[in-house]
Tab-separated table of C-alpha atoms in Angstrom:
chain	number	residue	atom	x	y	z
A	1	UNK	CA	-20.179	-25.764	-15.648
A	2	UNK	CA	-16.685	-25.895	-18.450
A	3	UNK	CA	-16.877	-27.060	-21.672
A	4	UNK	CA	-14.319	-28.944	-23.216
A	5	UNK	CA	-14.542	-28.553	-26.713
A	6	UNK	CA	-12.534	-31.465	-28.786
A	7	UNK	CA	-10.937	-31.507	-32.681
A	8	UNK	CA	-14.012	-29.447	-33.821
A	9	UNK	CA	-14.172	-27.471	-37.203
A	10	UNK	CA	-17.437	-25.203	-35.888
A	11	UNK	CA	-18.260	-24.971	-38.983
A	12	UNK	CA	-21.866	-25.466	-37.742
A	13	UNK	CA	-21.518	-22.668	-36.177
A	14	UNK	CA	-21.099	-20.690	-39.486
A	15	UNK	CA	-24.501	-19.184	-39.036
A	16	UNK	CA	-25.595	-20.202	-35.559
A	17	UNK	CA	-25.604	-19.021	-31.993
A	18	UNK	CA	-24.109	-20.197	-29.353
A	19	UNK	CA	-23.842	-19.645	-25.538
A	20	UNK	CA	-21.470	-21.003	-22.910
A	21	UNK	CA	-21.328	-21.176	-18.672
A	22	UNK	CA	-17.254	-21.408	-20.141
A	23	UNK	CA	-15.089	-22.783	-22.222
A	24	UNK	CA	-11.805	-24.368	-22.229
A	25	UNK	CA	-10.025	-25.505	-25.188
A	26	UNK	CA	-7.344	-28.402	-24.226
A	27	UNK	CA	-3.932	-28.510	-26.209
A	28	UNK	CA	-4.088	-29.630	-29.480
A	29	UNK	CA	-7.986	-28.429	-30.125
A	30	UNK	CA	-8.769	-26.230	-33.055
A	31	UNK	CA	-11.966	-24.289	-32.493
A	32	UNK	CA	-12.918	-22.038	-35.007
A	33	UNK	CA	-16.037	-19.834	-35.050
A	34	UNK	CA	-17.801	-18.538	-38.318
A	35	UNK	CA	-17.912	-15.865	-40.197
A	36	UNK	CA	-21.841	-15.336	-38.967
A	37	UNK	CA	-21.389	-17.012	-35.666
A	38	UNK	CA	-21.866	-15.649	-32.436
A	39	UNK	CA	-20.369	-17.313	-29.484
A	40	UNK	CA	-21.366	-16.538	-26.422
A	41	UNK	CA	-19.461	-17.410	-23.362
A	42	UNK	CA	-21.237	-16.827	-20.009
A	43	UNK	CA	-17.639	-16.969	-17.751
A	44	UNK	CA	-13.523	-17.480	-18.776
A	45	UNK	CA	-11.768	-18.864	-22.359
A	46	UNK	CA	-9.299	-20.381	-21.806
A	47	UNK	CA	-7.441	-21.809	-24.623
A	48	UNK	CA	-4.199	-23.680	-24.773
A	49	UNK	CA	-5.333	-24.647	-28.275
A	50	UNK	CA	-5.990	-22.953	-31.623
A	51	UNK	CA	-8.845	-20.521	-31.516
A	52	UNK	CA	-9.714	-19.144	-34.974
A	53	UNK	CA	-12.681	-15.991	-34.787
A	54	UNK	CA	-14.159	-15.005	-37.761
A	55	UNK	CA	-17.686	-14.260	-36.075
A	56	UNK	CA	-18.539	-12.611	-32.719
A	57	UNK	CA	-16.468	-14.167	-29.832
A	58	UNK	CA	-18.199	-12.631	-26.614
A	59	UNK	CA	-16.818	-13.785	-23.073
A	60	UNK	CA	-17.529	-11.711	-19.818
A	61	UNK	CA	-15.203	-13.228	-17.643
A	62	UNK	CA	-10.520	-13.975	-18.462
A	63	UNK	CA	-9.163	-14.335	-21.285
A	64	UNK	CA	-6.620	-16.573	-21.089
A	65	UNK	CA	-4.440	-17.136	-24.045
A	66	UNK	CA	-1.608	-19.764	-23.763
A	67	UNK	CA	-1.080	-20.476	-26.986
A	68	UNK	CA	-2.735	-19.823	-30.642
A	69	UNK	CA	-5.684	-17.152	-30.943
A	70	UNK	CA	-6.298	-15.477	-33.893
A	71	UNK	CA	-9.063	-13.019	-34.517
A	72	UNK	CA	-9.055	-13.344	-38.239
A	73	UNK	CA	-11.014	-11.476	-41.179
A	74	UNK	CA	-12.344	-14.293	-43.771
A	75	UNK	CA	-15.258	-11.840	-44.434
A	76	UNK	CA	-16.552	-8.232	-45.399
A	77	UNK	CA	-17.775	-7.867	-41.324
A	78	UNK	CA	-14.210	-7.725	-39.423
A	79	UNK	CA	-14.530	-10.107	-36.843
A	80	UNK	CA	-15.097	-8.839	-33.108
A	81	UNK	CA	-13.416	-10.560	-29.608
A	82	UNK	CA	-15.904	-8.650	-26.994
A	83	UNK	CA	-14.152	-8.963	-23.557
A	84	UNK	CA	-15.815	-7.314	-20.190
A	85	UNK	CA	-12.670	-9.206	-18.223
A	86	UNK	CA	-9.742	-9.710	-17.914
A	87	UNK	CA	-7.771	-10.046	-21.893
A	88	UNK	CA	-3.854	-12.076	-20.171
A	89	UNK	CA	-2.285	-13.377	-23.279
A	90	UNK	CA	1.291	-15.178	-23.099
A	91	UNK	CA	0.684	-17.207	-26.015
A	92	UNK	CA	0.578	-15.893	-29.045
A	93	UNK	CA	-3.058	-13.646	-30.104
A	94	UNK	CA	-2.866	-12.282	-33.903
A	95	UNK	CA	-5.833	-9.364	-35.019
A	96	UNK	CA	-7.165	-8.265	-37.897
A	97	UNK	CA	-10.316	-7.619	-36.109
A	98	UNK	CA	-11.746	-5.867	-33.381
A	99	UNK	CA	-10.639	-6.580	-29.510
A	100	UNK	CA	-13.278	-4.865	-27.566
A	101	UNK	CA	-11.463	-4.694	-23.865
A	102	UNK	CA	-13.772	-3.877	-20.918
A	103	UNK	CA	-10.257	-5.003	-18.212
A	104	UNK	CA	-6.741	-4.887	-18.294
A	105	UNK	CA	-4.460	-5.973	-20.929
A	106	UNK	CA	-2.316	-8.096	-20.203
A	107	UNK	CA	0.116	-9.019	-22.678
A	108	UNK	CA	3.342	-11.087	-22.489
A	109	UNK	CA	3.505	-13.372	-25.354
A	110	UNK	CA	3.879	-12.026	-29.036
A	111	UNK	CA	0.679	-9.431	-29.677
A	112	UNK	CA	0.493	-9.582	-33.927
A	113	UNK	CA	-1.566	-6.645	-34.484
A	114	UNK	CA	-1.221	-6.188	-38.178
A	115	UNK	CA	-4.387	-4.166	-39.058
A	116	UNK	CA	-6.225	-5.182	-35.842
A	117	UNK	CA	-8.228	-2.278	-33.299
A	118	UNK	CA	-7.760	-2.246	-30.189
A	119	UNK	CA	-11.271	-0.549	-28.140
A	120	UNK	CA	-11.094	0.342	-24.594
A	121	UNK	CA	-14.148	0.533	-23.345
A	122	UNK	CA	-13.951	0.113	-19.731
A	123	UNK	CA	-16.968	0.993	-17.046
A	124	UNK	CA	-13.959	1.918	-14.272
A	125	UNK	CA	-10.166	1.992	-15.167
A	126	UNK	CA	-8.045	-0.508	-16.975
A	127	UNK	CA	-4.259	-1.323	-16.819
A	128	UNK	CA	-2.952	-2.568	-20.502
A	129	UNK	CA	0.349	-3.858	-19.608
A	130	UNK	CA	2.573	-5.377	-22.146
A	131	UNK	CA	5.704	-6.266	-23.510
A	132	UNK	CA	7.515	-4.101	-26.460
A	133	UNK	CA	4.235	-3.814	-29.123
A	134	UNK	CA	3.375	-2.859	-32.267
A	135	UNK	CA	-0.126	-1.860	-31.944
A	136	UNK	CA	-2.042	-0.697	-35.182
A	137	UNK	CA	-5.293	1.221	-34.014
A	138	UNK	CA	-7.002	2.212	-30.139
A	139	UNK	CA	-9.616	3.221	-29.393
A	140	UNK	CA	-9.783	4.943	-26.295
A	141	UNK	CA	-13.466	4.884	-25.217
A	142	UNK	CA	-14.167	4.123	-21.516
A	143	UNK	CA	-15.585	5.905	-18.603
A	144	UNK	CA	-12.512	5.529	-16.483
A	145	UNK	CA	-8.729	5.757	-17.443
A	146	UNK	CA	-6.705	3.495	-19.190
A	147	UNK	CA	-2.643	3.127	-17.477
A	148	UNK	CA	-0.003	1.804	-19.231
A	149	UNK	CA	2.518	0.713	-17.197
A	150	UNK	CA	4.341	-1.940	-19.581
A	151	UNK	CA	7.154	-1.402	-21.733
A	152	UNK	CA	7.054	1.025	-25.034
A	153	UNK	CA	3.514	-0.185	-26.715
A	154	UNK	CA	3.871	1.334	-30.426
A	155	UNK	CA	0.433	3.013	-32.628
A	156	UNK	CA	1.654	2.810	-36.138
A	157	UNK	CA	-1.696	3.372	-37.840
A	158	UNK	CA	-4.291	5.617	-35.674
A	159	UNK	CA	-5.141	6.104	-32.671
A	160	UNK	CA	-8.358	7.387	-31.869
A	161	UNK	CA	-9.325	9.611	-28.485
A	162	UNK	CA	-13.123	9.542	-28.114
A	163	UNK	CA	-14.038	9.049	-24.327
A	164	UNK	CA	-11.661	8.522	-21.375
A	165	UNK	CA	-7.931	9.789	-20.435
A	166	UNK	CA	-4.810	7.588	-20.852
A	167	UNK	CA	-2.009	7.948	-18.318
A	168	UNK	CA	1.747	6.384	-18.571
A	169	UNK	CA	3.866	5.091	-16.059
A	170	UNK	CA	6.986	6.145	-15.258
A	171	UNK	CA	9.781	3.747	-18.152
A	172	UNK	CA	6.085	2.943	-19.643
A	173	UNK	CA	5.473	4.600	-23.547
A	174	UNK	CA	2.192	4.903	-26.113
A	175	UNK	CA	4.890	6.217	-29.270
A	176	UNK	CA	2.686	7.405	-32.214
A	177	UNK	CA	4.823	6.007	-34.894
A	178	UNK	CA	5.665	8.587	-38.368
A	179	UNK	CA	3.406	8.712	-40.659
A	180	UNK	CA	-0.291	7.147	-37.621
A	181	UNK	CA	-3.089	9.273	-37.451
A	182	UNK	CA	-4.284	10.903	-34.425
A	183	UNK	CA	-7.876	11.673	-34.275
A	184	UNK	CA	-10.444	13.013	-31.590
A	185	UNK	CA	-9.490	14.545	-28.566
A	186	UNK	CA	-11.715	17.097	-26.371
A	187	UNK	CA	-12.529	17.178	-22.299
A	188	UNK	CA	-14.011	14.619	-22.106
A	189	UNK	CA	-10.572	12.422	-23.808
A	190	UNK	CA	-6.777	13.051	-23.909
A	191	UNK	CA	-3.546	11.957	-22.333
A	192	UNK	CA	-3.255	13.013	-18.956
A	193	UNK	CA	0.971	11.834	-19.240
A	194	UNK	CA	3.526	11.955	-22.040
A	195	UNK	CA	2.573	10.723	-24.917
A	196	UNK	CA	5.090	10.654	-27.768
A	197	UNK	CA	5.642	11.738	-31.671
A	198	UNK	CA	7.928	10.084	-33.975
A	199	UNK	CA	8.881	11.955	-37.411
A	200	UNK	CA	8.772	14.895	-39.768
A	201	UNK	CA	6.060	17.141	-40.563
A	202	UNK	CA	2.626	17.682	-38.885
A	203	UNK	CA	1.916	16.647	-34.978
A	204	UNK	CA	-0.390	16.740	-32.925
A	205	UNK	CA	-1.132	16.418	-29.408
A	206	UNK	CA	-4.779	16.067	-27.381
A	207	UNK	CA	-2.702	16.395	-23.856
A	208	UNK	CA	-5.024	17.963	-20.799
A	209	UNK	CA	-4.255	17.960	-16.958
A	210	UNK	CA	-6.461	18.380	-13.800
A	211	UNK	CA	-9.960	18.055	-16.765
A	212	UNK	CA	-8.753	20.591	-19.084
A	213	UNK	CA	-7.294	20.167	-22.359
A	214	UNK	CA	-4.518	21.289	-23.508
A	215	UNK	CA	-3.909	20.237	-27.325
A	216	UNK	CA	-0.543	20.652	-29.155
A	217	UNK	CA	0.145	21.429	-32.427
A	218	UNK	CA	3.813	21.240	-34.134
A	219	UNK	CA	2.425	22.459	-37.545
A	220	UNK	CA	5.989	21.470	-39.148
A	221	UNK	CA	8.321	19.797	-37.084
A	222	UNK	CA	12.390	20.744	-38.241
A	223	UNK	CA	15.101	17.802	-37.591
A	224	UNK	CA	16.488	14.537	-37.488
A	225	UNK	CA	14.059	12.014	-37.453
A	226	UNK	CA	13.131	13.233	-33.539
A	227	UNK	CA	11.170	11.621	-31.340
A	228	UNK	CA	8.778	14.465	-28.892
A	229	UNK	CA	7.135	14.118	-25.774
A	230	UNK	CA	4.420	16.377	-24.450
A	231	UNK	CA	3.201	16.918	-21.652
A	232	UNK	CA	1.039	19.198	-19.341
A	233	UNK	CA	2.867	20.237	-16.166
A	234	UNK	CA	2.707	22.538	-13.143
A	235	UNK	CA	4.991	25.153	-12.252
A	236	UNK	CA	6.678	24.335	-8.835
A	237	UNK	CA	7.370	28.429	-8.644
A	238	UNK	CA	5.920	31.550	-10.605
A	239	UNK	CA	7.705	31.649	-14.310
A	240	UNK	CA	9.768	35.070	-15.143
A	241	UNK	CA	9.455	36.820	-17.896
A	242	UNK	CA	11.697	38.843	-20.738
A	243	UNK	CA	11.742	42.199	-21.137
A	244	UNK	CA	9.949	42.019	-24.237
A	245	UNK	CA	6.244	40.357	-22.375
A	246	UNK	CA	4.190	41.550	-19.737
A	247	UNK	CA	3.478	38.424	-17.147
A	248	UNK	CA	3.141	34.919	-17.797
A	249	UNK	CA	0.656	32.827	-16.894
A	250	UNK	CA	1.126	30.699	-13.540
A	251	UNK	CA	-1.539	28.367	-14.497
A	252	UNK	CA	0.801	25.761	-16.822
A	253	UNK	CA	2.656	24.613	-19.001
A	254	UNK	CA	3.885	22.459	-21.980
A	255	UNK	CA	7.162	20.202	-21.728
A	256	UNK	CA	7.771	19.621	-25.565
A	257	UNK	CA	10.780	17.025	-25.150
A	258	UNK	CA	13.258	15.691	-27.469
A	259	UNK	CA	13.874	11.766	-26.595
A	260	UNK	CA	15.665	10.338	-29.445
A	261	UNK	CA	16.288	12.158	-33.216
A	262	UNK	CA	17.656	16.135	-33.537
A	263	UNK	CA	14.625	18.145	-32.692
A	264	UNK	CA	15.124	21.522	-35.187
A	265	UNK	CA	11.543	24.046	-34.768
A	266	UNK	CA	8.070	24.025	-34.990
A	267	UNK	CA	5.548	26.416	-35.834
A	268	UNK	CA	3.436	26.035	-32.669
A	269	UNK	CA	-0.443	26.692	-32.095
A	270	UNK	CA	-2.175	25.435	-28.754
A	271	UNK	CA	-5.438	25.556	-27.946
A	272	UNK	CA	-5.513	27.339	-23.581
A	273	UNK	CA	-7.830	27.582	-21.234
A	274	UNK	CA	-7.938	28.278	-17.888
A	275	UNK	CA	-5.061	31.207	-18.140
A	276	UNK	CA	-4.994	33.804	-15.843
A	277	UNK	CA	-3.318	36.515	-17.724
A	278	UNK	CA	-3.403	39.554	-15.903
A	279	UNK	CA	-2.378	38.079	-12.683
A	280	UNK	CA	1.281	36.328	-12.850
A	281	UNK	CA	3.604	37.303	-9.911
A	282	UNK	CA	6.490	38.589	-12.313
A	283	UNK	CA	5.568	40.748	-13.917
A	284	UNK	CA	7.737	43.765	-16.470
A	285	UNK	CA	7.013	47.299	-16.237
A	286	UNK	CA	6.543	47.950	-19.902
A	287	UNK	CA	4.441	51.051	-21.289
A	288	UNK	CA	2.206	49.703	-24.241
A	289	UNK	CA	-1.377	50.511	-25.671
A	290	UNK	CA	-2.926	47.290	-26.129
A	291	UNK	CA	-1.896	43.655	-25.154
A	292	UNK	CA	-2.614	40.229	-26.472
A	293	UNK	CA	-1.934	37.288	-25.271
A	294	UNK	CA	1.334	35.179	-26.491
A	295	UNK	CA	2.955	32.286	-26.540
A	296	UNK	CA	6.792	32.178	-24.652
A	297	UNK	CA	9.729	30.021	-24.844
A	298	UNK	CA	12.079	28.656	-22.170
A	299	UNK	CA	14.924	26.262	-22.265
A	300	UNK	CA	14.697	25.617	-18.407
A	301	UNK	CA	11.605	26.530	-16.247
A	302	UNK	CA	14.320	28.745	-14.444
A	303	UNK	CA	15.287	31.223	-16.549
A	304	UNK	CA	13.112	33.363	-18.218
A	305	UNK	CA	10.823	32.827	-20.971
A	306	UNK	CA	10.661	35.024	-24.140
A	307	UNK	CA	7.486	35.894	-26.184
A	308	UNK	CA	7.687	34.190	-29.651
A	309	UNK	CA	3.930	36.196	-30.071
A	310	UNK	CA	1.433	35.660	-32.086
A	311	UNK	CA	-0.285	35.448	-35.596
A	312	UNK	CA	-2.630	38.428	-36.005
A	313	UNK	CA	-5.049	35.665	-37.714
A	314	UNK	CA	-4.578	33.820	-34.549
A	315	UNK	CA	-6.227	35.242	-31.542
A	316	UNK	CA	-9.601	34.701	-32.085
A	317	UNK	CA	-10.519	36.794	-29.273
A	318	UNK	CA	-6.950	39.338	-28.295
A	319	UNK	CA	-9.555	40.604	-25.402
A	320	UNK	CA	-10.382	37.526	-23.936
A	321	UNK	CA	-7.779	36.273	-21.642
A	322	UNK	CA	-8.346	33.058	-20.370
A	323	UNK	CA	-9.542	30.688	-23.851
A	324	UNK	CA	-8.272	30.715	-27.112
A	325	UNK	CA	-6.601	29.549	-29.897
A	326	UNK	CA	-3.013	31.433	-30.258
A	327	UNK	CA	0.582	30.492	-33.505
A	328	UNK	CA	3.465	31.499	-32.895
A	329	UNK	CA	4.811	33.894	-35.210
A	330	UNK	CA	8.327	33.021	-34.339
A	331	UNK	CA	9.563	29.005	-34.599
A	332	UNK	CA	9.376	26.953	-31.414
A	333	UNK	CA	13.012	26.346	-30.660
A	334	UNK	CA	13.561	25.492	-26.921
A	335	UNK	CA	11.502	23.506	-25.246
A	336	UNK	CA	9.018	24.987	-22.458
A	337	UNK	CA	6.165	26.415	-23.206
A	338	UNK	CA	3.809	28.899	-21.862
A	339	UNK	CA	1.221	31.286	-22.743
A	340	UNK	CA	2.075	35.013	-22.166
A	341	UNK	CA	1.107	38.440	-22.014
A	342	UNK	CA	2.364	40.774	-25.421
A	343	UNK	CA	2.473	44.266	-25.604
A	344	UNK	CA	0.828	43.953	-28.552
A	345	UNK	CA	3.767	44.184	-31.773
A	346	UNK	CA	2.416	47.812	-34.099
A	347	UNK	CA	2.922	45.959	-37.747
A	348	UNK	CA	5.343	48.555	-38.810
A	349	UNK	CA	8.123	47.360	-35.913
A	350	UNK	CA	9.094	47.870	-32.901
A	351	UNK	CA	12.549	47.937	-30.882
A	352	UNK	CA	13.467	48.704	-27.216
A	353	UNK	CA	17.303	48.848	-25.142
A	354	UNK	CA	16.415	48.652	-21.454
A	355	UNK	CA	18.112	51.851	-19.268
A	356	UNK	CA	19.897	49.776	-16.574
A	357	UNK	CA	21.251	45.995	-16.565
A	358	UNK	CA	22.857	44.210	-13.958
A	359	UNK	CA	25.872	41.546	-14.114
A	360	UNK	CA	24.572	40.863	-10.870
A	361	UNK	CA	21.027	39.659	-11.106
A	362	UNK	CA	19.827	36.818	-10.568
A	363	UNK	CA	18.207	36.891	-13.690
A	364	UNK	CA	20.207	35.851	-16.219
A	365	UNK	CA	17.867	37.897	-18.574
A	366	UNK	CA	19.145	41.229	-16.619
A	367	UNK	CA	22.902	39.668	-16.527
A	368	UNK	CA	23.755	41.812	-20.193
A	369	UNK	CA	22.103	44.254	-22.525
A	370	UNK	CA	20.497	43.675	-25.514
A	371	UNK	CA	18.730	44.785	-28.529
A	372	UNK	CA	15.592	43.878	-28.627
A	373	UNK	CA	13.428	44.359	-32.017
A	374	UNK	CA	10.779	42.761	-33.813
A	375	UNK	CA	10.967	42.988	-37.574
A	376	UNK	CA	14.055	44.542	-38.333
A	377	UNK	CA	15.848	43.578	-41.361
A	378	UNK	CA	19.595	42.170	-39.985
A	379	UNK	CA	21.298	44.199	-43.430
A	380	UNK	CA	22.384	47.578	-42.691
A	381	UNK	CA	22.517	46.333	-38.674
A	382	UNK	CA	25.078	48.387	-36.130
A	383	UNK	CA	24.614	48.317	-32.579
A	384	UNK	CA	27.882	50.265	-30.381
A	385	UNK	CA	28.488	51.035	-26.796
A	386	UNK	CA	30.685	54.294	-25.388
A	387	UNK	CA	31.757	54.807	-22.031
A	388	UNK	CA	31.889	58.855	-21.297
A	389	UNK	CA	34.861	59.553	-23.206
A	390	UNK	CA	33.938	58.320	-26.689
A	391	UNK	CA	35.965	54.844	-26.415
A	392	UNK	CA	33.855	52.050	-28.181
A	393	UNK	CA	33.668	49.359	-25.577
A	394	UNK	CA	30.960	47.117	-27.374
A	395	UNK	CA	29.889	47.237	-31.396
A	396	UNK	CA	28.758	44.810	-33.583
A	397	UNK	CA	27.198	44.750	-37.116
A	398	UNK	CA	25.112	40.849	-35.642
A	399	UNK	CA	21.487	41.660	-35.351
A	400	UNK	CA	20.941	38.050	-33.733
A	401	UNK	CA	24.278	38.854	-31.892
A	402	UNK	CA	23.043	42.326	-30.738
A	403	UNK	CA	19.651	39.897	-29.619
A	404	UNK	CA	21.318	37.021	-28.498
A	405	UNK	CA	24.184	37.974	-26.381
A	406	UNK	CA	24.602	41.358	-26.376
A	407	UNK	CA	27.231	43.780	-24.046
A	408	UNK	CA	28.464	41.696	-21.139
A	409	UNK	CA	29.268	45.024	-18.926
A	410	UNK	CA	32.933	44.220	-19.782
A	411	UNK	CA	35.927	46.053	-21.261
A	412	UNK	CA	37.341	45.579	-24.179
A	413	UNK	CA	40.810	43.690	-21.739
A	414	UNK	CA	37.349	41.202	-20.696
A	415	UNK	CA	38.029	43.222	-16.957
A	416	UNK	CA	34.516	44.527	-15.447
A	417	UNK	CA	33.892	48.038	-16.580
A	418	UNK	CA	32.391	50.361	-13.229
A	419	UNK	CA	29.140	50.519	-12.448
A	420	UNK	CA	27.571	54.256	-14.324
A	421	UNK	CA	26.184	55.741	-16.998
A	422	UNK	CA	27.389	54.486	-20.379
A	423	UNK	CA	25.790	56.126	-23.745
A	424	UNK	CA	24.181	53.619	-27.441
A	425	UNK	CA	24.127	54.313	-30.206
A	426	UNK	CA	21.665	51.299	-33.153
A	427	UNK	CA	21.324	52.081	-36.377
A	428	UNK	CA	18.649	49.708	-37.826
A	429	UNK	CA	15.492	49.310	-40.847
A	430	UNK	CA	12.332	47.884	-40.380
A	431	UNK	CA	10.770	45.666	-42.779
A	432	UNK	CA	9.009	48.063	-44.379
A	433	UNK	CA	12.603	50.140	-45.009
A	434	UNK	CA	11.634	52.379	-42.439
A	435	UNK	CA	15.285	53.355	-40.613
A	436	UNK	CA	16.048	54.204	-37.458
A	437	UNK	CA	18.678	55.850	-35.825
A	438	UNK	CA	19.280	56.214	-31.730
A	439	UNK	CA	21.341	57.192	-28.828
A	440	UNK	CA	20.907	57.092	-25.598
A	441	UNK	CA	22.235	56.088	-22.626
A	442	UNK	CA	22.570	53.063	-19.769
A	443	UNK	CA	23.551	52.191	-16.419
A	444	UNK	CA	25.655	49.276	-15.314
A	445	UNK	CA	25.001	48.264	-11.853
A	446	UNK	CA	27.613	46.542	-9.767
């Protein structure tokens, strides 16, 4: 039987423990749970009046708030609303304590989190639906999955992945605002969908998929107030490596999307597991003495992944090709990130010029002749292409141009050069001061 409470200040509950089968607070009624009081409700709580919780309010059923419900803190111990069922707010819900919810969360009213915390601790899957809302703190501590199904939820203080998983429907966004803290993350707790982070500097994304925890650490984001979303995806076709990679692991990739603002670059670290680096379908025939796991990036999944290499101290065991912690030596600037197998770059640097290319190749990387190198300085660089008569068809003193654009197989007149052998000369210097003068021939295939 529901108990109707008329105008009660409940100062008598300041140090009391009260149990009720259900609780209904009609319009005009004020209920206050004192800071040392405990109210146990075996059924539903329906509030059309004003409820102020400064102690412990436990509800086994549904919490329906149609008016004003305050989890207000006037004591050293934070007040708690502990709900084993649905919390449905169509009124005004103010939280400066802790709301622990085991059922679904549905907010179509006003939620004011201030310094409050929401703990998701369901024993089965939960949904979190809300109008655009700022939440100070969220603790994911369930045995199932929490699916965000409403509008945007912005975490302004802290999110802690203790146990359980989160995901979001299309059009629903879980955004960690700039300055908010991200804690936890493990095989037992991560975001299965796209997790968003706003701002510059260090950003941590505890993401994963298919029971694999694959976190991303953007070490130093540069740009202009970017909103970045990260999730783990599965390749629909085997990825292509560029010429400085042996192959790309086909198990998964990271989608690092800039939704708003501008993202320029960031050093990136990933913790990867379950990556098969030695069975790539698309592999380059590169002669190398040793290889190492590395990071690779691409602007789209249809273009070759380019080598970000890896810092020597980031690979715990370069002979362990299925899991580890990797940090890119180059900054990440594109959208997609993957784990790849790279020839180990000698400490004094390396250079490579292909022996053939074709403007008609289906692989964009093979359509032009580029100068590939690591640890080469731009000063004093020269790269030239000649025909068999010694006429110069292409020349540049710009290292970046030779690495990015190269020769496209056109004459200076703009007409296509005929298929056959052409000759190159390159002069450059490595970081360690070693100077190189290199000549050779390359076949243009038409």
